[in-house]
GROMACS .gro file of N, CA and C in nm:
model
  486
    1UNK      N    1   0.083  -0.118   0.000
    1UNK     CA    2   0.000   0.000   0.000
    1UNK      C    3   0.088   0.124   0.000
    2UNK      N    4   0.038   0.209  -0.048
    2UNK     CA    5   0.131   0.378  -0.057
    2UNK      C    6   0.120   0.440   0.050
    3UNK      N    7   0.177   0.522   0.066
    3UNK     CA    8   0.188   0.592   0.211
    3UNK      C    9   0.048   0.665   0.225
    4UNK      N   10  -0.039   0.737   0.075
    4UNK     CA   11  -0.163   0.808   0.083
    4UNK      C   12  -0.276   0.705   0.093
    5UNK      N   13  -0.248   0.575   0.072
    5UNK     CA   14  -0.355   0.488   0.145
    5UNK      C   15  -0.362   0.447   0.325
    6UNK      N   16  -0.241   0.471   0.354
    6UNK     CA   17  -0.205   0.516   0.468
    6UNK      C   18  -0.297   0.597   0.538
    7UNK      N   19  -0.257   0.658   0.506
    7UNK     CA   20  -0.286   0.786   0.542
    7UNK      C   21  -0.443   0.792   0.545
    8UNK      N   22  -0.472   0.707   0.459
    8UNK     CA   23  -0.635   0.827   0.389
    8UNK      C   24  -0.716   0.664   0.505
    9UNK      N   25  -0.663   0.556   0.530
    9UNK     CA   26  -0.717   0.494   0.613
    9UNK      C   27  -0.707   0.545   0.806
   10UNK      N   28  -0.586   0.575   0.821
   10UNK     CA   29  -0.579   0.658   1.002
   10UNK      C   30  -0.710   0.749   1.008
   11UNK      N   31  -0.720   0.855   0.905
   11UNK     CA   32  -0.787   0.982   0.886
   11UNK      C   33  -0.926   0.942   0.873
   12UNK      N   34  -0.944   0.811   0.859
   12UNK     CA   35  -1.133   0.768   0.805
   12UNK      C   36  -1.173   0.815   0.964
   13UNK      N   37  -1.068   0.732   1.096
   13UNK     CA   38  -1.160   0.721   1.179
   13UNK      C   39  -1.116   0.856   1.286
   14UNK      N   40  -1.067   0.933   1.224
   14UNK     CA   41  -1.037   1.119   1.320
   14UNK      C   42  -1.176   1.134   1.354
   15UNK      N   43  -1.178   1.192   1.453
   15UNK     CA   44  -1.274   1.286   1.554
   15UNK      C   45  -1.199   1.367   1.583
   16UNK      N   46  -1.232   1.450   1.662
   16UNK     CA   47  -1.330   1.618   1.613
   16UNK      C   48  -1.310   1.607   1.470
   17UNK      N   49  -1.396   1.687   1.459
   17UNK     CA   50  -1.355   1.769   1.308
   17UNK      C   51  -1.267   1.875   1.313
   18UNK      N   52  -1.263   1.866   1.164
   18UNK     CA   53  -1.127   1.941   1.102
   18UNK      C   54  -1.077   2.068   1.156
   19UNK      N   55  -1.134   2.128   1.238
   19UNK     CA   56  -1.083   2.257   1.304
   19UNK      C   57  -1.018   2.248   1.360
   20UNK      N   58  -0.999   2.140   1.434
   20UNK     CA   59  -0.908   2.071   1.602
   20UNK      C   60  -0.795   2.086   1.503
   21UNK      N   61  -0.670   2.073   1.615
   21UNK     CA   62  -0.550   2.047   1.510
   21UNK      C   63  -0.525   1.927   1.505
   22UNK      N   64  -0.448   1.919   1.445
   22UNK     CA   65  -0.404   1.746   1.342
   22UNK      C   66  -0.352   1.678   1.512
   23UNK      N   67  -0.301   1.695   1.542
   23UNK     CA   68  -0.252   1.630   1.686
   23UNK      C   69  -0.387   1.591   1.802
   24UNK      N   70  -0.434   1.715   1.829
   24UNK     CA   71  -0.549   1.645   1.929
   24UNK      C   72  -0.661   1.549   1.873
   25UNK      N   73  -0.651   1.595   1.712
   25UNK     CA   74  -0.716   1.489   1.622
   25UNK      C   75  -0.651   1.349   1.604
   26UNK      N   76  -0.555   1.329   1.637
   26UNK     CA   77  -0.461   1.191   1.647
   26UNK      C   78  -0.507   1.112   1.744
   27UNK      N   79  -0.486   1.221   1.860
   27UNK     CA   80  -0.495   1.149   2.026
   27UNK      C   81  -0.612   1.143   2.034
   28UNK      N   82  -0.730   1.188   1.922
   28UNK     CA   83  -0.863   1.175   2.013
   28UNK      C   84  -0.946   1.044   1.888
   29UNK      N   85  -0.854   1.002   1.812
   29UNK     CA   86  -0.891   0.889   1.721
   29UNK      C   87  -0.936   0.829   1.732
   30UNK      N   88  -0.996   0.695   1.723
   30UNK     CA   89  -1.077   0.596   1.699
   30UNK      C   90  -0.952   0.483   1.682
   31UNK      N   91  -0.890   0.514   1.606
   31UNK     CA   92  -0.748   0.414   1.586
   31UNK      C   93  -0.655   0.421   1.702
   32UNK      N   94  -0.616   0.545   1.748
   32UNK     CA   95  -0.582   0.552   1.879
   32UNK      C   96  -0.606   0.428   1.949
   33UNK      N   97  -0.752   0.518   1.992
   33UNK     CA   98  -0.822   0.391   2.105
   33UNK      C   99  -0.815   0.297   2.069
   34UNK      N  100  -0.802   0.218   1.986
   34UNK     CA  101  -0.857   0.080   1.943
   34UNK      C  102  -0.667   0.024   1.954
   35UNK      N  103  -0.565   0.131   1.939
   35UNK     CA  104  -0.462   0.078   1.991
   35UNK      C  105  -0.441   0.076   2.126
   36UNK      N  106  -0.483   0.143   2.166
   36UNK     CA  107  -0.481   0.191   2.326
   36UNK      C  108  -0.492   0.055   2.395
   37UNK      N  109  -0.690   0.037   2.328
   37UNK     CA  110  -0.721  -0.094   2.427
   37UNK      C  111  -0.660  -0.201   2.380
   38UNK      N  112  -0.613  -0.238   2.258
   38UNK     CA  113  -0.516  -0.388   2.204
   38UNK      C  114  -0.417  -0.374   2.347
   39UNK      N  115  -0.317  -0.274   2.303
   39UNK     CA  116  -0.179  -0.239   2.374
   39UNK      C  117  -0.207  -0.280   2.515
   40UNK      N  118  -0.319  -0.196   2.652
   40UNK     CA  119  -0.360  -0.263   2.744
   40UNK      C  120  -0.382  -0.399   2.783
   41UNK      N  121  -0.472  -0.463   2.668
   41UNK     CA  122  -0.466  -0.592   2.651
   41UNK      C  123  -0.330  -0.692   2.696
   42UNK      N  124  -0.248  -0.680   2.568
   42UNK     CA  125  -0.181  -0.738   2.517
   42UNK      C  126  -0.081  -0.711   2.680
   43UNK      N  127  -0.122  -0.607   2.739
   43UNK     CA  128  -0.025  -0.580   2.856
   43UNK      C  129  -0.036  -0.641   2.964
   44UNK      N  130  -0.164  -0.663   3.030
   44UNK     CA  131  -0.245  -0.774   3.082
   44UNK      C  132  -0.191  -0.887   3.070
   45UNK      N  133  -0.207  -0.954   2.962
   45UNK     CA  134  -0.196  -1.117   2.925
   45UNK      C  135  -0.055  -1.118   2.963
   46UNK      N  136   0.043  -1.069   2.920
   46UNK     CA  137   0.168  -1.045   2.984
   46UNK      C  138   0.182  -1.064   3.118
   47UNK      N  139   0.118  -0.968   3.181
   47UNK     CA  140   0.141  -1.002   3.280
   47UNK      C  141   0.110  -1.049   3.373
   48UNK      N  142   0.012  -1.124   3.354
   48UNK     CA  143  -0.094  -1.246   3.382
   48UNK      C  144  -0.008  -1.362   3.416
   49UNK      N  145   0.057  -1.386   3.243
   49UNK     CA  146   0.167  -1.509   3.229
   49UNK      C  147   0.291  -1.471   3.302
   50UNK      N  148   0.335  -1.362   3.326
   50UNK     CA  149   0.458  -1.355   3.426
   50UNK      C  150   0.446  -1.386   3.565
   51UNK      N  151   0.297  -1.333   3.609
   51UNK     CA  152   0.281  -1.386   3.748
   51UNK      C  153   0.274  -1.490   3.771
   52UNK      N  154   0.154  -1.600   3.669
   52UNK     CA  155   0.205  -1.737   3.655
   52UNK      C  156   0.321  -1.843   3.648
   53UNK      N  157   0.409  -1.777   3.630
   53UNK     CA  158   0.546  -1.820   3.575
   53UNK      C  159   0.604  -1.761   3.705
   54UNK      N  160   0.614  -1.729   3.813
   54UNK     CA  161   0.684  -1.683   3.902
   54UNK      C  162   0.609  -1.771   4.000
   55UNK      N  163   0.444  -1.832   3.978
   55UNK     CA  164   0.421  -1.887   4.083
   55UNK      C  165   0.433  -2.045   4.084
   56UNK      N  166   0.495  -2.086   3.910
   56UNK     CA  167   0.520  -2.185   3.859
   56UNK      C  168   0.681  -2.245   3.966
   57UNK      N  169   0.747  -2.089   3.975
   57UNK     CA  170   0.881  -2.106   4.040
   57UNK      C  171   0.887  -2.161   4.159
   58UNK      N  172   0.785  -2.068   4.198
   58UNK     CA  173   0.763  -2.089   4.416
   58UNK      C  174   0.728  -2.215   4.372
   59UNK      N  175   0.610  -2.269   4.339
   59UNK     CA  176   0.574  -2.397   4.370
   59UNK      C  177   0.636  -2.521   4.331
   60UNK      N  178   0.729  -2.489   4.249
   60UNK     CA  179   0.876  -2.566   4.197
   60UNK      C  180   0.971  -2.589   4.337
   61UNK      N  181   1.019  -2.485   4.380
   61UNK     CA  182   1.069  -2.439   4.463
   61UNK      C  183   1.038  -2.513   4.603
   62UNK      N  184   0.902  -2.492   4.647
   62UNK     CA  185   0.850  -2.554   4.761
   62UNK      C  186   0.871  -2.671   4.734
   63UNK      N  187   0.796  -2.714   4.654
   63UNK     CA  188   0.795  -2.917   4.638
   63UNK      C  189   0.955  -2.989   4.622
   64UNK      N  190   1.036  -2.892   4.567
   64UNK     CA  191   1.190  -2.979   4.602
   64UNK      C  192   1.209  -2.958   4.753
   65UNK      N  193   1.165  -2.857   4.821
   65UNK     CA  194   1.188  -2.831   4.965
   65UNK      C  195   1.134  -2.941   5.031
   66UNK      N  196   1.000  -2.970   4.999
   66UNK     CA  197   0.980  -3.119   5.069
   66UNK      C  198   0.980  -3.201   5.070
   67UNK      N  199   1.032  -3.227   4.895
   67UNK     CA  200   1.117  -3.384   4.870
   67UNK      C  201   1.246  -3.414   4.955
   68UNK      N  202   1.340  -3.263   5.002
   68UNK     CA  203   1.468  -3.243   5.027
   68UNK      C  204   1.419  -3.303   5.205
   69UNK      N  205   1.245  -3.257   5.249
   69UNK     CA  206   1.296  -3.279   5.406
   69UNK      C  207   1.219  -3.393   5.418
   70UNK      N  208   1.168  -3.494   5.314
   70UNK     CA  209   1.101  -3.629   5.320
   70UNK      C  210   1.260  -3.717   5.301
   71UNK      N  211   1.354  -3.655   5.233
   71UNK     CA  212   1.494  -3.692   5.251
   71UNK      C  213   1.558  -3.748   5.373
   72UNK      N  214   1.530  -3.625   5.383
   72UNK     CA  215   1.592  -3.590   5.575
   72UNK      C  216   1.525  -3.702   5.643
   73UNK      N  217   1.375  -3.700   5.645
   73UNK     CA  218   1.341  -3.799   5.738
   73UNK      C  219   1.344  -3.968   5.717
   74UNK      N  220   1.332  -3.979   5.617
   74UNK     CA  221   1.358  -4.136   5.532
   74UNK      C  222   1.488  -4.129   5.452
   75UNK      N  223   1.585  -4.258   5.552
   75UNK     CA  224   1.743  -4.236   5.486
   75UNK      C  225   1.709  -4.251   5.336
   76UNK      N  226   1.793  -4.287   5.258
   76UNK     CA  227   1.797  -4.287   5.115
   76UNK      C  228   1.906  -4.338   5.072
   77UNK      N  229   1.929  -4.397   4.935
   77UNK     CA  230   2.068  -4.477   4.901
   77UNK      C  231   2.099  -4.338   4.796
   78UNK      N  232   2.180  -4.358   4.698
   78UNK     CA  233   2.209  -4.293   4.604
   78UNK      C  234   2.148  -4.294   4.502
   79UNK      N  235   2.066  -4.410   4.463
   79UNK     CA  236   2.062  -4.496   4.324
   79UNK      C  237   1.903  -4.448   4.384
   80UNK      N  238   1.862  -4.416   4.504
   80UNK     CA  239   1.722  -4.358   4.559
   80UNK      C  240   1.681  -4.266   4.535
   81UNK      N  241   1.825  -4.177   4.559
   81UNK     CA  242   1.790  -4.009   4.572
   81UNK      C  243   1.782  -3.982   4.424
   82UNK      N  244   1.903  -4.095   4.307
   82UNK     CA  245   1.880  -4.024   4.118
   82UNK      C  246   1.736  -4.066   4.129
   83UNK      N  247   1.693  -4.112   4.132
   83UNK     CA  248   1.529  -4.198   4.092
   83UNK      C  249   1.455  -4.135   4.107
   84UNK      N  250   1.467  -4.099   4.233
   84UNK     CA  251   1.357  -3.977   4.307
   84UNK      C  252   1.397  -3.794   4.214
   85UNK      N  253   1.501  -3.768   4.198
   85UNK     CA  254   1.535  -3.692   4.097
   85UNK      C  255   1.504  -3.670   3.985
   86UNK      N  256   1.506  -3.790   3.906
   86UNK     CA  257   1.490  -3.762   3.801
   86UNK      C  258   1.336  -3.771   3.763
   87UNK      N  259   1.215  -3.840   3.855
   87UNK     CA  260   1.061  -3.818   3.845
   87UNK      C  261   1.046  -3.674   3.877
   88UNK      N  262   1.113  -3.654   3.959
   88UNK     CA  263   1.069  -3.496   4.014
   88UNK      C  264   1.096  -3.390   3.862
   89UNK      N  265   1.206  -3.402   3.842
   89UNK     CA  266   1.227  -3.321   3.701
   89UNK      C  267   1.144  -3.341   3.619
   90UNK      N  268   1.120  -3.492   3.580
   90UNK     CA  269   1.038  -3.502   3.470
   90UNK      C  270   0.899  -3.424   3.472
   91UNK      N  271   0.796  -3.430   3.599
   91UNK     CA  272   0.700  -3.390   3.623
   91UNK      C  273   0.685  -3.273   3.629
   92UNK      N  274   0.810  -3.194   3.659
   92UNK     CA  275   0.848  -3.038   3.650
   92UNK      C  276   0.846  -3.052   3.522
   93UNK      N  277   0.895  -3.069   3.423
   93UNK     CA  278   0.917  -3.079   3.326
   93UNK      C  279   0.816  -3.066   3.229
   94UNK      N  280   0.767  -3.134   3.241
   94UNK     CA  281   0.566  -3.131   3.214
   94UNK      C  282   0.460  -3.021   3.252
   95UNK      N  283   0.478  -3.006   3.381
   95UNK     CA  284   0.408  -2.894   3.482
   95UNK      C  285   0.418  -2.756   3.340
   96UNK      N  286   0.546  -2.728   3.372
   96UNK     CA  287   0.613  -2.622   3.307
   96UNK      C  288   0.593  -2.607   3.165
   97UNK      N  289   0.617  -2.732   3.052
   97UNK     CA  290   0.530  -2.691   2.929
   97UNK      C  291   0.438  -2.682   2.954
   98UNK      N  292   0.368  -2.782   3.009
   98UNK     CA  293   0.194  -2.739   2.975
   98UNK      C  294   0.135  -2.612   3.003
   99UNK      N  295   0.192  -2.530   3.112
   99UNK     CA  296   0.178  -2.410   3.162
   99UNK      C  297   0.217  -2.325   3.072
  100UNK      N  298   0.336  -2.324   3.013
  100UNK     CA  299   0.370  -2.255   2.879
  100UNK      C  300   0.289  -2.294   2.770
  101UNK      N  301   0.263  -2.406   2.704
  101UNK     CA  302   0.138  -2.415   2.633
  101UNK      C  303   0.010  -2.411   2.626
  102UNK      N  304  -0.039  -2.364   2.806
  102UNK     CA  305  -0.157  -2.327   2.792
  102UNK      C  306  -0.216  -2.180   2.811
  103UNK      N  307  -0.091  -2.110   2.869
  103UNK     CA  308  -0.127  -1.985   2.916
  103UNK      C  309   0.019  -1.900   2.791
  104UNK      N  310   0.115  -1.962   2.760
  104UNK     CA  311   0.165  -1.888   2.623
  104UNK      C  312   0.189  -1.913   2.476
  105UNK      N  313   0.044  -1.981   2.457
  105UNK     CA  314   0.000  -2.052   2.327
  105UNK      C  315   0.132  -2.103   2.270
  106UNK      N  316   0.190  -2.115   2.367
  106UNK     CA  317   0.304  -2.291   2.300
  106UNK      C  318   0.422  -2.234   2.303
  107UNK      N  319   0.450  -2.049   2.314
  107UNK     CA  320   0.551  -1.992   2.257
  107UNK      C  321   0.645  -1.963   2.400
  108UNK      N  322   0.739  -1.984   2.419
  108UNK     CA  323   0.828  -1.956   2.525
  108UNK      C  324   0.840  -1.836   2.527
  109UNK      N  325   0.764  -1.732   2.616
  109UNK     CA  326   0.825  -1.566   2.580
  109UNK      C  327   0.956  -1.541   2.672
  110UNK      N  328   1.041  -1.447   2.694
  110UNK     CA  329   1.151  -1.452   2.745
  110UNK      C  330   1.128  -1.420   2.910
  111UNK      N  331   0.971  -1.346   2.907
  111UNK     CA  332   0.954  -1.277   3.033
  111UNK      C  333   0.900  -1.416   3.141
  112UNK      N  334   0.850  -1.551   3.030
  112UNK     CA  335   0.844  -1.648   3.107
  112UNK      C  336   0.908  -1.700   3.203
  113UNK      N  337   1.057  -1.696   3.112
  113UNK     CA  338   1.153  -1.802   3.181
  113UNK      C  339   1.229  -1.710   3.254
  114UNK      N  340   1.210  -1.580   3.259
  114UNK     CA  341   1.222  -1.470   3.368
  114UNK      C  342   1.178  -1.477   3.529
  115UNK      N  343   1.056  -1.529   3.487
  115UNK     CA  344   0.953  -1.552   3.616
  115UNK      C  345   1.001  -1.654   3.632
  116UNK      N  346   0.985  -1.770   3.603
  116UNK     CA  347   1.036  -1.856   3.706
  116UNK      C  348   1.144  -1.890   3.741
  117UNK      N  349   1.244  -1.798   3.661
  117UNK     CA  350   1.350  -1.811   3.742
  117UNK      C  351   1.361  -1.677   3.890
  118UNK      N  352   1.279  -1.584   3.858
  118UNK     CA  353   1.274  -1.507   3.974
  118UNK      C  354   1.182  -1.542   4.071
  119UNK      N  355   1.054  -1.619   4.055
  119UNK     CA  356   1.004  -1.703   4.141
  119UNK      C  357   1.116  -1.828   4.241
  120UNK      N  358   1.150  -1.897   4.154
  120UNK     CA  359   1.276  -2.007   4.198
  120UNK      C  360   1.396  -1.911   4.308
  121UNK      N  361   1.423  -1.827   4.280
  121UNK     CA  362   1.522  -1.725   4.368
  121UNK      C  363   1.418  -1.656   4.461
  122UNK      N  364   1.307  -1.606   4.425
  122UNK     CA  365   1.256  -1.540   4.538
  122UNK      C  366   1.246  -1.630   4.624
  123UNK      N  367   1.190  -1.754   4.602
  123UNK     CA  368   1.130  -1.834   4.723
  123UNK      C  369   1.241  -1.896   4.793
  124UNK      N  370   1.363  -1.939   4.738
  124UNK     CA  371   1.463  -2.020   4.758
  124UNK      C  372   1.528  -1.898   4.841
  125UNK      N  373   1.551  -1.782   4.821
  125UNK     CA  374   1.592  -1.682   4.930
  125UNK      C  375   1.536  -1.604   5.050
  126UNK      N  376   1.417  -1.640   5.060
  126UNK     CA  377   1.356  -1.563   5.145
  126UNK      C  378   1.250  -1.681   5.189
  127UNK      N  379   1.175  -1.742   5.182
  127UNK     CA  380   1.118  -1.844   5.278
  127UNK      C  381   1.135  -1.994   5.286
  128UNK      N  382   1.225  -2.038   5.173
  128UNK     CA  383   1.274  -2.177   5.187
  128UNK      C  384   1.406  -2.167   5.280
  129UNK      N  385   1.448  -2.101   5.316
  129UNK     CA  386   1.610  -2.063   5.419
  129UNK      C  387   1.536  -2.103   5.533
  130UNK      N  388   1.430  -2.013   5.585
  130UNK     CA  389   1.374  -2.030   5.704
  130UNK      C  390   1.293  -2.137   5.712
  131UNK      N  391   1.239  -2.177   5.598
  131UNK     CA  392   1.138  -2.328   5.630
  131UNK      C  393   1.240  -2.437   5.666
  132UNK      N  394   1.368  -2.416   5.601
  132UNK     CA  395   1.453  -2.570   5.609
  132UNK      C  396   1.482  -2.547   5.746
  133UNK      N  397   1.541  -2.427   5.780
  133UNK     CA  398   1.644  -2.424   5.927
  133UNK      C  399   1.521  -2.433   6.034
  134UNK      N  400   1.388  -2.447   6.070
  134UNK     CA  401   1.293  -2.471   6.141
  134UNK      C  402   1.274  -2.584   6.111
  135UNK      N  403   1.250  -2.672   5.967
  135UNK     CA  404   1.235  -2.822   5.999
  135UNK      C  405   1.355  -2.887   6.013
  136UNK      N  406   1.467  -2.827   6.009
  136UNK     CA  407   1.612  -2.899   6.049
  136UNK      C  408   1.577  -2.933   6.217
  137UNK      N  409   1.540  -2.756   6.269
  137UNK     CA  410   1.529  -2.769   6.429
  137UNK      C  411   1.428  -2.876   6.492
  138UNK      N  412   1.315  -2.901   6.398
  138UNK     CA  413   1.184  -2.974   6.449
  138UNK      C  414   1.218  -3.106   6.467
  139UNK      N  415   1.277  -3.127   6.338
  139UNK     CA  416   1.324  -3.315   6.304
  139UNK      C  417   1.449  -3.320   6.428
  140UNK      N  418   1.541  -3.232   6.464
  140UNK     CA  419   1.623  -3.228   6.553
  140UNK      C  420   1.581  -3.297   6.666
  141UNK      N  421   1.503  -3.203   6.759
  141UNK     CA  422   1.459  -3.230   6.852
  141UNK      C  423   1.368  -3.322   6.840
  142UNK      N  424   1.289  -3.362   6.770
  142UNK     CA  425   1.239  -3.500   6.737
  142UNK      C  426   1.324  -3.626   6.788
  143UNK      N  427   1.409  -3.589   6.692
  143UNK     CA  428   1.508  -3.726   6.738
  143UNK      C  429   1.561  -3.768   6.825
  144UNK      N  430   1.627  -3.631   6.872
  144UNK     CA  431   1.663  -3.604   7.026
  144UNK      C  432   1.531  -3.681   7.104
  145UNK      N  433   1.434  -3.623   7.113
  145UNK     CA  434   1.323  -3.636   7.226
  145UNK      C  435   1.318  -3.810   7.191
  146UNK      N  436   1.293  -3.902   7.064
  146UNK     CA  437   1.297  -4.063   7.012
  146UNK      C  438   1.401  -4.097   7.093
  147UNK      N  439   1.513  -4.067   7.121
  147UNK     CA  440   1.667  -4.125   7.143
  147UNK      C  441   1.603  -4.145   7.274
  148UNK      N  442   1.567  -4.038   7.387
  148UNK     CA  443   1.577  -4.011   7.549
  148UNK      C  444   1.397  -4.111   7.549
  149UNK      N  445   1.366  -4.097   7.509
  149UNK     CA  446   1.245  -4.222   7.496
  149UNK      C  447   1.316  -4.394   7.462
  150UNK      N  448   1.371  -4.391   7.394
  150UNK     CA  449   1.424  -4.502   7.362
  150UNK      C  450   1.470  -4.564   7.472
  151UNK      N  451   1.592  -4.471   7.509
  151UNK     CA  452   1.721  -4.495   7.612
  151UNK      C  453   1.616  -4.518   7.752
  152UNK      N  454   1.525  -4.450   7.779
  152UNK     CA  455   1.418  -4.445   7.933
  152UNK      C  456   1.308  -4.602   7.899
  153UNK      N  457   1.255  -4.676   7.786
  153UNK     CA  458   1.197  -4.755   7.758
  153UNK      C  459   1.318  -4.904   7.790
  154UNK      N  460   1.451  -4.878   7.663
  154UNK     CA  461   1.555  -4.971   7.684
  154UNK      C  462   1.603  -5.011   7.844
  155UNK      N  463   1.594  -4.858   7.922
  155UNK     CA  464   1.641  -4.904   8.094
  155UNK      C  465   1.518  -4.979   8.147
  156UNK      N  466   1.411  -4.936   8.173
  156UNK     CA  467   1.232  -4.959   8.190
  156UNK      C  468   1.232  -5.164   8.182
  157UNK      N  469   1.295  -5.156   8.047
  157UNK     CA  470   1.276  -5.310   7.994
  157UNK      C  471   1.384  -5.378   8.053
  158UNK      N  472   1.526  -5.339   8.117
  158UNK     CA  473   1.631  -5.393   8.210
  158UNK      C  474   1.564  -5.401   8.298
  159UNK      N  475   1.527  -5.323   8.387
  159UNK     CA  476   1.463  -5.322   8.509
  159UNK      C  477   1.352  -5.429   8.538
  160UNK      N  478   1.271  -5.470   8.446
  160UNK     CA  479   1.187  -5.505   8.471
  160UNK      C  480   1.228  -5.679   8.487
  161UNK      N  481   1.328  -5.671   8.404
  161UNK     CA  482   1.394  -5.859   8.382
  161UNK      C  483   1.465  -5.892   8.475
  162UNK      N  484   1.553  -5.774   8.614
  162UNK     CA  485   1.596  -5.839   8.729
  162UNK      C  486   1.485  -5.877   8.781
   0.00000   0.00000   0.00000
């Protein structure tokens, strides 16, 4: 198209009339608006999918936290912990396209893999620090408190066989 088909299409949908000047006649367009509200739009869905993608992170984030303290409490071999590893990824793995293919029609945008990697750091710095070092302390004293039960049951059961 030529630049005067251009042109002669912006100008169909001007408001005010022609007295206004060419500028407040721009900003008060019909094409304007109709970019205005796309642009809003399109700004939205954005950031719709970024918040998603950041909460894709935390909840990434959390669930290795409690694979890491179902660890802690049930020993594990090596050949346990790859196994258990590598389902966990896979299912992340999945989680995460489908979330990208359902909320960014299939397309990886960059602000995606933004979010969850700033989700994955937010949560991993600021409330997975304190969730681990409180269930470190809980399972601690747990064990502690099992051991002095044990050791008071093990004497209990001497005693009772003189």
């Amino acid at each position: 198209q030529s630049c005067s088909d251009h042109r002669r299409m912006w100008t169909r949908y001007i408001w005010p009339p022609r007295g206004v000047s060419a500028f407040c006649a721009a900003l008060c367009s019909r094409a304007w608006l109709n970019f205005a509200v796309w642009f809003l739009d399109v700004l939205i869905r954005q950031g719709a999918m970024f918040i998603m993608s950041v909460a894709v992170g935390i909840a990434l984030t959390l669930s290795y936290d409690l694979l890491r303290v179902f660890r802690r409490v049930v020993s594990h071999n090596s050949i346990l912990i790859a196994m258990e590893d590598v389902c966990f990824w896979l299912i992340w793995t999945y989680v995460t396209l489908e979330c990208i293919h359902v909320y960014g029609d299939g397309v990886l945008h960059w602000y995606m893999a933004v979010g969850i990697l700033f989700g994955v750091v937010l949560f991993h710095y600021t409330i997975s620090c304190t969730l681990l070092k409180s269930v470190n302390n809980i399972l601690y004293k747990v064990k502690k408190s099992a051991k002095k039960h044990k050791k008071l049951l093990k004497n209990s059961d001497n005693k009772g066989k003189m």
